[in-house]
Structures are given as C-alpha cells and as structure tokens.
CSV table of N, CA and C in Angstrom, one decimal:
chain,number,residue,atom,x,y,z
A,1,UNK,N,2.2,-5.2,-13.2
A,1,UNK,CA,3.6,-5.1,-13.0
A,1,UNK,C,3.9,-5.4,-11.5
A,2,UNK,N,4.9,-6.1,-11.3
A,2,UNK,CA,5.2,-6.5,-9.9
A,2,UNK,C,5.7,-5.3,-9.1
A,3,UNK,N,6.3,-4.3,-9.7
A,3,UNK,CA,6.8,-3.2,-9.0
A,3,UNK,C,5.6,-2.4,-8.3
A,4,UNK,N,4.5,-2.2,-9.1
A,4,UNK,CA,3.4,-1.5,-8.6
A,4,UNK,C,2.7,-2.2,-7.4
A,5,UNK,N,2.7,-3.5,-7.5
A,5,UNK,CA,2.1,-4.4,-6.5
A,5,UNK,C,2.9,-4.2,-5.2
A,6,UNK,N,4.2,-4.2,-5.3
A,6,UNK,CA,5.1,-4.1,-4.1
A,6,UNK,C,4.9,-2.7,-3.5
A,7,UNK,N,4.8,-1.7,-4.3
A,7,UNK,CA,4.6,-0.3,-3.8
A,7,UNK,C,3.2,-0.3,-3.0
A,8,UNK,N,2.2,-0.9,-3.6
A,8,UNK,CA,0.9,-0.9,-3.0
A,8,UNK,C,0.9,-1.6,-1.6
A,9,UNK,N,1.7,-2.7,-1.5
A,9,UNK,CA,1.8,-3.4,-0.2
A,9,UNK,C,2.5,-2.5,0.8
A,10,UNK,N,3.5,-1.8,0.4
A,10,UNK,CA,4.2,-0.9,1.3
A,10,UNK,C,3.2,0.3,1.8
A,11,UNK,N,2.4,0.8,0.9
A,11,UNK,CA,1.5,1.8,1.2
A,11,UNK,C,0.4,1.3,2.2
A,12,UNK,N,0.0,0.0,2.0
A,12,UNK,CA,-1.0,-0.6,2.9
A,12,UNK,C,-0.4,-0.8,4.3
A,13,UNK,N,0.9,-1.2,4.4
A,13,UNK,CA,1.5,-1.4,5.7
A,13,UNK,C,1.7,0.0,6.4
A,14,UNK,N,2.0,1.0,5.6
A,14,UNK,CA,2.1,2.4,6.3
A,14,UNK,C,0.7,2.8,6.8
A,15,UNK,N,-0.3,2.5,6.1
A,15,UNK,CA,-1.7,2.8,6.5
A,15,UNK,C,-2.0,2.1,7.8
A,16,UNK,N,-1.6,0.9,7.9
A,16,UNK,CA,-1.9,0.1,9.2
A,16,UNK,C,-1.1,0.7,10.3
A,17,UNK,N,0.1,1.1,10.1
A,17,UNK,CA,1.0,1.8,11.1
A,17,UNK,C,0.3,3.1,11.6
A,18,UNK,N,-0.2,3.9,10.7
A,18,UNK,CA,-0.8,5.1,11.0
A,18,UNK,C,-2.1,4.9,11.8
A,19,UNK,N,-2.9,3.9,11.4
A,19,UNK,CA,-4.1,3.6,12.1
A,19,UNK,C,-3.8,3.1,13.5
A,20,UNK,N,-2.7,2.3,13.7
A,20,UNK,CA,-2.4,1.9,15.1
A,20,UNK,C,-2.0,3.2,15.9
A,21,UNK,N,-1.2,4.0,15.3
A,21,UNK,CA,-0.9,5.3,16.1
A,21,UNK,C,-2.1,6.1,16.4
A,22,UNK,N,-3.0,6.2,15.4
A,22,UNK,CA,-4.3,6.9,15.6
A,22,UNK,C,-5.1,6.3,16.8
A,23,UNK,N,-5.2,5.0,16.8
A,23,UNK,CA,-6.0,4.4,17.9
A,23,UNK,C,-5.4,4.6,19.2
A,24,UNK,N,-4.1,4.7,19.3
A,24,UNK,CA,-3.4,4.9,20.6
A,24,UNK,C,-3.6,6.4,21.0
A,25,UNK,N,-3.5,7.3,20.1
A,25,UNK,CA,-3.6,8.7,20.4
A,25,UNK,C,-5.1,9.2,20.6
A,26,UNK,N,-6.0,8.5,20.0
A,26,UNK,CA,-7.4,9.0,20.2
A,26,UNK,C,-7.9,8.7,21.6
A,27,UNK,N,-7.5,7.7,22.2
A,27,UNK,CA,-8.0,7.3,23.6
A,27,UNK,C,-7.3,8.1,24.7
A,28,UNK,N,-6.3,8.9,24.3
A,28,UNK,CA,-5.6,9.8,25.3
A,28,UNK,C,-6.2,11.2,25.1
A,29,UNK,N,-6.6,11.8,26.2
A,29,UNK,CA,-7.3,13.1,26.2
A,29,UNK,C,-6.4,14.2,25.6
A,30,UNK,N,-5.1,14.2,25.9
A,30,UNK,CA,-4.2,15.3,25.5
A,30,UNK,C,-3.8,15.2,24.0
A,31,UNK,N,-3.9,14.0,23.4
A,31,UNK,CA,-3.4,13.9,22.1
A,31,UNK,C,-4.5,13.4,21.1
A,32,UNK,N,-5.8,13.8,21.5
A,32,UNK,CA,-6.9,13.3,20.6
A,32,UNK,C,-6.9,14.0,19.3
A,33,UNK,N,-6.5,15.3,19.2
A,33,UNK,CA,-6.4,15.9,17.9
A,33,UNK,C,-5.4,15.3,17.0
A,34,UNK,N,-4.3,14.9,17.6
A,34,UNK,CA,-3.2,14.3,16.8
A,34,UNK,C,-3.6,12.9,16.3
A,35,UNK,N,-4.4,12.2,17.1
A,35,UNK,CA,-4.9,10.9,16.7
A,35,UNK,C,-5.8,11.0,15.5
A,36,UNK,N,-6.7,12.1,15.4
A,36,UNK,CA,-7.5,12.3,14.3
A,36,UNK,C,-6.7,12.6,13.1
A,37,UNK,N,-5.6,13.4,13.3
A,37,UNK,CA,-4.7,13.7,12.2
A,37,UNK,C,-4.0,12.5,11.6
A,38,UNK,N,-3.6,11.6,12.5
A,38,UNK,CA,-2.9,10.3,12.1
A,38,UNK,C,-3.9,9.4,11.3
A,39,UNK,N,-5.2,9.5,11.8
A,39,UNK,CA,-6.2,8.7,11.1
A,39,UNK,C,-6.4,9.2,9.6
A,40,UNK,N,-6.4,10.5,9.5
A,40,UNK,CA,-6.5,11.1,8.1
A,40,UNK,C,-5.3,10.7,7.2
A,41,UNK,N,-4.1,10.8,7.8
A,41,UNK,CA,-2.9,10.4,7.1
A,41,UNK,C,-2.9,8.9,6.7
A,42,UNK,N,-3.4,8.1,7.6
A,42,UNK,CA,-3.5,6.7,7.3
A,42,UNK,C,-4.5,6.4,6.2
A,43,UNK,N,-5.6,7.2,6.2
A,43,UNK,CA,-6.5,7.0,5.1
A,43,UNK,C,-5.9,7.4,3.7
A,44,UNK,N,-5.1,8.5,3.8
A,44,UNK,CA,-4.4,8.9,2.6
A,44,UNK,C,-3.5,7.8,2.0
A,45,UNK,N,-2.8,7.1,2.9
A,45,UNK,CA,-1.9,6.0,2.5
A,45,UNK,C,-2.7,4.9,2.0
A,46,UNK,N,-3.9,4.6,2.6
A,46,UNK,CA,-4.8,3.6,2.1
A,46,UNK,C,-5.2,3.9,0.7
A,47,UNK,N,-5.6,5.1,0.4
A,47,UNK,CA,-6.0,5.5,-1.0
A,47,UNK,C,-4.9,5.4,-2.0
A,48,UNK,N,-3.7,5.8,-1.6
A,48,UNK,CA,-2.5,5.6,-2.5
A,48,UNK,C,-2.2,4.2,-2.8
A,49,UNK,N,-2.4,3.3,-1.8
A,49,UNK,CA,-2.2,1.9,-2.0
A,49,UNK,C,-3.2,1.3,-3.0
A,50,UNK,N,-4.4,1.8,-2.9
A,50,UNK,CA,-5.4,1.3,-3.8
A,50,UNK,C,-5.2,1.8,-5.3
A,51,UNK,N,-4.6,3.0,-5.4
A,51,UNK,CA,-4.3,3.5,-6.7
A,51,UNK,C,-3.2,2.7,-7.3
A,52,UNK,N,-2.2,2.4,-6.6
A,52,UNK,CA,-1.1,1.6,-7.2
A,52,UNK,C,-1.5,0.2,-7.4
A,53,UNK,N,-2.4,-0.4,-6.6
A,53,UNK,CA,-2.9,-1.7,-6.9
A,53,UNK,C,-3.7,-1.7,-8.2
A,54,UNK,N,-4.5,-0.7,-8.4
A,54,UNK,CA,-5.3,-0.6,-9.6
A,54,UNK,C,-4.4,-0.4,-10.8
A,55,UNK,N,-3.3,0.4,-10.6
A,55,UNK,CA,-2.3,0.5,-11.7
A,55,UNK,C,-1.7,-0.9,-12.1
A,56,UNK,N,-1.4,-1.6,-11.0
A,56,UNK,CA,-0.8,-3.0,-11.3
A,56,UNK,C,-1.8,-3.9,-12.0
A,57,UNK,N,-3.1,-3.9,-11.7
A,57,UNK,CA,-4.0,-4.7,-12.4
A,57,UNK,C,-4.3,-4.2,-13.8
A,58,UNK,N,-4.3,-2.9,-14.0
A,58,UNK,CA,-4.5,-2.3,-15.3
A,58,UNK,C,-3.3,-2.7,-16.2
A,59,UNK,N,-2.1,-2.6,-15.7
A,59,UNK,CA,-0.9,-3.0,-16.5
A,59,UNK,C,-0.9,-4.5,-16.8
A,60,UNK,N,-1.4,-5.3,-15.9
A,60,UNK,CA,-1.4,-6.7,-16.2
A,60,UNK,C,-2.5,-7.0,-17.2
A,61,UNK,N,-3.6,-6.3,-17.2
A,61,UNK,CA,-4.7,-6.5,-18.2
A,61,UNK,C,-4.2,-6.1,-19.6
A,62,UNK,N,-3.4,-5.0,-19.6
A,62,UNK,CA,-2.9,-4.5,-20.9
A,62,UNK,C,-1.9,-5.4,-21.5
A,63,UNK,N,-1.1,-6.0,-20.6
A,63,UNK,CA,-0.1,-7.0,-21.1
A,63,UNK,C,-0.7,-8.3,-21.6
A,64,UNK,N,-1.9,-8.6,-21.0
A,64,UNK,CA,-2.6,-9.8,-21.5
A,64,UNK,C,-3.2,-9.6,-22.9
A,65,UNK,N,-3.7,-8.4,-23.1
A,65,UNK,CA,-4.3,-8.0,-24.4
A,65,UNK,C,-3.2,-8.0,-25.5
A,66,UNK,N,-2.0,-7.6,-25.1
A,66,UNK,CA,-0.9,-7.5,-26.1
A,66,UNK,C,-0.4,-8.9,-26.5
A,67,UNK,N,-0.5,-9.9,-25.6
A,67,UNK,CA,-0.1,-11.2,-25.9
A,67,UNK,C,-1.0,-11.9,-26.9
A,68,UNK,N,-2.3,-11.5,-27.0
A,68,UNK,CA,-3.2,-12.2,-27.8
A,68,UNK,C,-3.1,-11.8,-29.3
C-alpha cells in the first residue's frame, strides 16, 4: 500500500533529524546526556519506519496473491 510506504519515509526522515540533533548534542559537554537521549529516540523512529515498510511490502505481496 502506498500509504504505509509514505508513513515509513516520514519516520525515516524523523530518524535522520533526531540523529543530526544527537550528533550536535553529543559533542557538547553540557548536553551529552540529551544527545544520547535523542539518539535513542532516533533509533525508535528508525524501527517504526522499518515496521511500516515491512507492512507495505506484506500488503503488496498479499495483493499479488489475490490477483492470481
């Protein structure tokens, strides 16, 4: 389904944004803990994106089986 693929792309973009924030915060001494937190949140968004991309591929496979 195209909707799941779009949601997955948005999740991946959010993950990239959080990783950029994490890399900025990790190199500053005062905000190192916050950088680690942002990295964990970015990883969560990356996992959610892969789940929705997997749903998209599964739905496409199911629709191909129904057509045959």
